[in-house]
PDB file of C-alpha atoms in Angstrom:
ATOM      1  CA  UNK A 218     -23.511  35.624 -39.714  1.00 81.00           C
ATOM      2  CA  UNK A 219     -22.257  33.199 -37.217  1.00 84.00           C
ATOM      3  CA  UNK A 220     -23.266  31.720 -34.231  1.00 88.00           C
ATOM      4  CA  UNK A 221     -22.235  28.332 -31.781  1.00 90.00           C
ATOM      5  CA  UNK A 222     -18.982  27.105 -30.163  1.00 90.00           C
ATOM      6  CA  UNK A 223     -15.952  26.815 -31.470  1.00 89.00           C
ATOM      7  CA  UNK A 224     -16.142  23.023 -33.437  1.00 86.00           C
ATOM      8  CA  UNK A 225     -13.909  21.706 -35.821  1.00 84.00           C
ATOM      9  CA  UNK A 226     -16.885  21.145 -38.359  1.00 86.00           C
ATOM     10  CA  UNK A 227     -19.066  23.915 -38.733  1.00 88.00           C
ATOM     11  CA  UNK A 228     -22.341  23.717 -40.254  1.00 89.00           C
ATOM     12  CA  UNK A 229     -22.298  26.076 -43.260  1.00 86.00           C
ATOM     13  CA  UNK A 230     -25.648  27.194 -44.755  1.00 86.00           C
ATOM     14  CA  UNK A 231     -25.947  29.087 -48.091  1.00 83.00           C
ATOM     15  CA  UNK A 232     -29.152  30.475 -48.926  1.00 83.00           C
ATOM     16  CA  UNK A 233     -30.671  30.818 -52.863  1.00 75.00           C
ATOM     17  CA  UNK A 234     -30.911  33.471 -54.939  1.00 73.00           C
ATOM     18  CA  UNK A 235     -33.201  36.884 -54.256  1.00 75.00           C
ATOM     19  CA  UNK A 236     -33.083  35.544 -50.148  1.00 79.00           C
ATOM     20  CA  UNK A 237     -30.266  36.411 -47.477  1.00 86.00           C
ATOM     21  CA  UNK A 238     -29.257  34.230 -44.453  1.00 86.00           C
ATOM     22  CA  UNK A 239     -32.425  35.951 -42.508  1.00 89.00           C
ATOM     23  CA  UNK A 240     -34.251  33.093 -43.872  1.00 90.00           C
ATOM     24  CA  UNK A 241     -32.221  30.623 -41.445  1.00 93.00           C
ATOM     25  CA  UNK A 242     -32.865  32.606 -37.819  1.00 93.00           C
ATOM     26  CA  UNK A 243     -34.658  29.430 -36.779  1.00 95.00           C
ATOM     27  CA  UNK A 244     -32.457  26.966 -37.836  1.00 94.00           C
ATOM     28  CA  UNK A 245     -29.646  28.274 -36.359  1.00 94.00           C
ATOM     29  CA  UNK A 246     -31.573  29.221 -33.249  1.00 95.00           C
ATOM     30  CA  UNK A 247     -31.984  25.870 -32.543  1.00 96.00           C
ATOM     31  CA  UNK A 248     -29.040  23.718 -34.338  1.00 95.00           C
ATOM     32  CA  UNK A 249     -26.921  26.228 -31.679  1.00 95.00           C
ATOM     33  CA  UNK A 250     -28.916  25.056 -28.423  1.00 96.00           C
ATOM     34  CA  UNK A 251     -27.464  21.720 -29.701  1.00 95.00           C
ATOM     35  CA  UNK A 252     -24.202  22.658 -29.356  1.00 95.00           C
ATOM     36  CA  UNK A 253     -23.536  23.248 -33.258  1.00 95.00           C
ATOM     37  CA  UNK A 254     -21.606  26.441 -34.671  1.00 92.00           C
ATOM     38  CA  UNK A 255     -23.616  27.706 -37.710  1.00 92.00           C
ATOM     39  CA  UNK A 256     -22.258  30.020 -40.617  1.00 88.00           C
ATOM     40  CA  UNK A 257     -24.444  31.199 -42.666  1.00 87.00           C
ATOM     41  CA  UNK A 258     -23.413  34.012 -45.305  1.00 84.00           C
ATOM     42  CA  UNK A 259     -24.994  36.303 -47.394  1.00 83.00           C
ATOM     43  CA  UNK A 260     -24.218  35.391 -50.553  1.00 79.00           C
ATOM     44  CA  UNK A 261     -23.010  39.118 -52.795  1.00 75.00           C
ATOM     45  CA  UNK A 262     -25.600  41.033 -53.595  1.00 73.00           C
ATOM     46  CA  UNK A 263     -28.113  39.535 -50.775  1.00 74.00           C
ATOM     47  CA  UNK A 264     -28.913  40.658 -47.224  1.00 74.00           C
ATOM     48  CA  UNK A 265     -26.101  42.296 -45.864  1.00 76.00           C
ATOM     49  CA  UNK A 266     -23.645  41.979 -48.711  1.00 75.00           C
ATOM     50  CA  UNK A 267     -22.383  43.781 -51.631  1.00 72.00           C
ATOM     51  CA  UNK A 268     -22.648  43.150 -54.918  1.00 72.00           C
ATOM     52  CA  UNK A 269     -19.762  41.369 -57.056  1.00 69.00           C
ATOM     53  CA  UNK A 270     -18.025  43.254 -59.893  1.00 69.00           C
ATOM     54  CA  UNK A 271     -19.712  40.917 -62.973  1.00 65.00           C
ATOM     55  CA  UNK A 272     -18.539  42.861 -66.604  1.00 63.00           C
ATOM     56  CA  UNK A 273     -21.285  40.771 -67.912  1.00 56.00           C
ATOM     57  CA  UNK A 274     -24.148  42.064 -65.465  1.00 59.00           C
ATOM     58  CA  UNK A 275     -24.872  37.861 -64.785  1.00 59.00           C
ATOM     59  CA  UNK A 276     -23.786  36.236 -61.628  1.00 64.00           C
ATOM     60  CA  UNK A 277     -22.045  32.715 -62.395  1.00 70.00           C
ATOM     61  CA  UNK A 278     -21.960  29.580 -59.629  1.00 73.00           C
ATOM     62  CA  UNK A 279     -18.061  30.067 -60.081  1.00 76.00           C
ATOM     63  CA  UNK A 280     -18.001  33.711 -59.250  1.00 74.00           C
ATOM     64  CA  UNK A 281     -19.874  33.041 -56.226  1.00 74.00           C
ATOM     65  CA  UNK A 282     -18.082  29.958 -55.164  1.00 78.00           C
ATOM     66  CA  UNK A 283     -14.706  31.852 -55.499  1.00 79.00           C
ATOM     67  CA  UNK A 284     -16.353  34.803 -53.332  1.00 75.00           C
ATOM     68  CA  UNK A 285     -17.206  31.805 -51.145  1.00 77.00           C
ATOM     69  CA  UNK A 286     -13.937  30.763 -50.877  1.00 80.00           C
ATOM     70  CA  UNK A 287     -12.129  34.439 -50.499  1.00 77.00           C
ATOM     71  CA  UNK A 288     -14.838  34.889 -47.452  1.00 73.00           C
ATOM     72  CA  UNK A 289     -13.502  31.839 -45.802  1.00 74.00           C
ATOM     73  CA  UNK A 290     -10.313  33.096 -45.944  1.00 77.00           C
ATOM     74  CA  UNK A 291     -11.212  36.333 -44.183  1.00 72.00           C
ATOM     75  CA  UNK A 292     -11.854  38.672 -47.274  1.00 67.00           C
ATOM     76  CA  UNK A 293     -14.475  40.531 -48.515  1.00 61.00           C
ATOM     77  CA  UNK A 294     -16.824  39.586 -51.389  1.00 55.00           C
ATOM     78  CA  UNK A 295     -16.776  42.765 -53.047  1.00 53.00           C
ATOM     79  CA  UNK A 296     -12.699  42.557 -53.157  1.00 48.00           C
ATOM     80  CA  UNK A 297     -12.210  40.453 -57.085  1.00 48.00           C
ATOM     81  CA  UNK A 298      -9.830  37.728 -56.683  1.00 45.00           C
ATOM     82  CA  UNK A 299      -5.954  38.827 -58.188  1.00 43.00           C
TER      83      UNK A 299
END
């Protein structure tokens, strides 16, 4: 989810595990009546998003960072990085 102008410095807000981005409707309610853009993704396998192919059944902080990273390009986070 996104929300807010157009700035050159978002505000990015990543939620913990077993939680989605639902848990920041406030927040960005009111950091966009400021005049701030807000992203704020579901990390895989939360809210709205799908789950990551893991072989070992265990997310890692890498695998999400590089699903982190392939969503700020534009891609899925189901997709596994080439």
């Amino acid at each position: 989810r996104q929300a807010g102008p157009q700035v050159p410095v978002p505000i990015v807000a990543l939620h913990g595990a077993l939680s989605s981005s639902q848990m920041f409707d406030d927040l960005i309610f009111a950091l966009v009546e400021k005049g701030h853009r807000v992203i704020a993704p579901d990390l895989p396998g939360c809210g709205h998003s799908a789950l990551l192919p893991v072989e070992s059944g265990v997310y890692q902080l890498g695998q999400v960072g590089q699903a982190l990273r392939r969503r700020q390009r534009g891609e899925r986070f189901d997709i596994p990085a080439r």
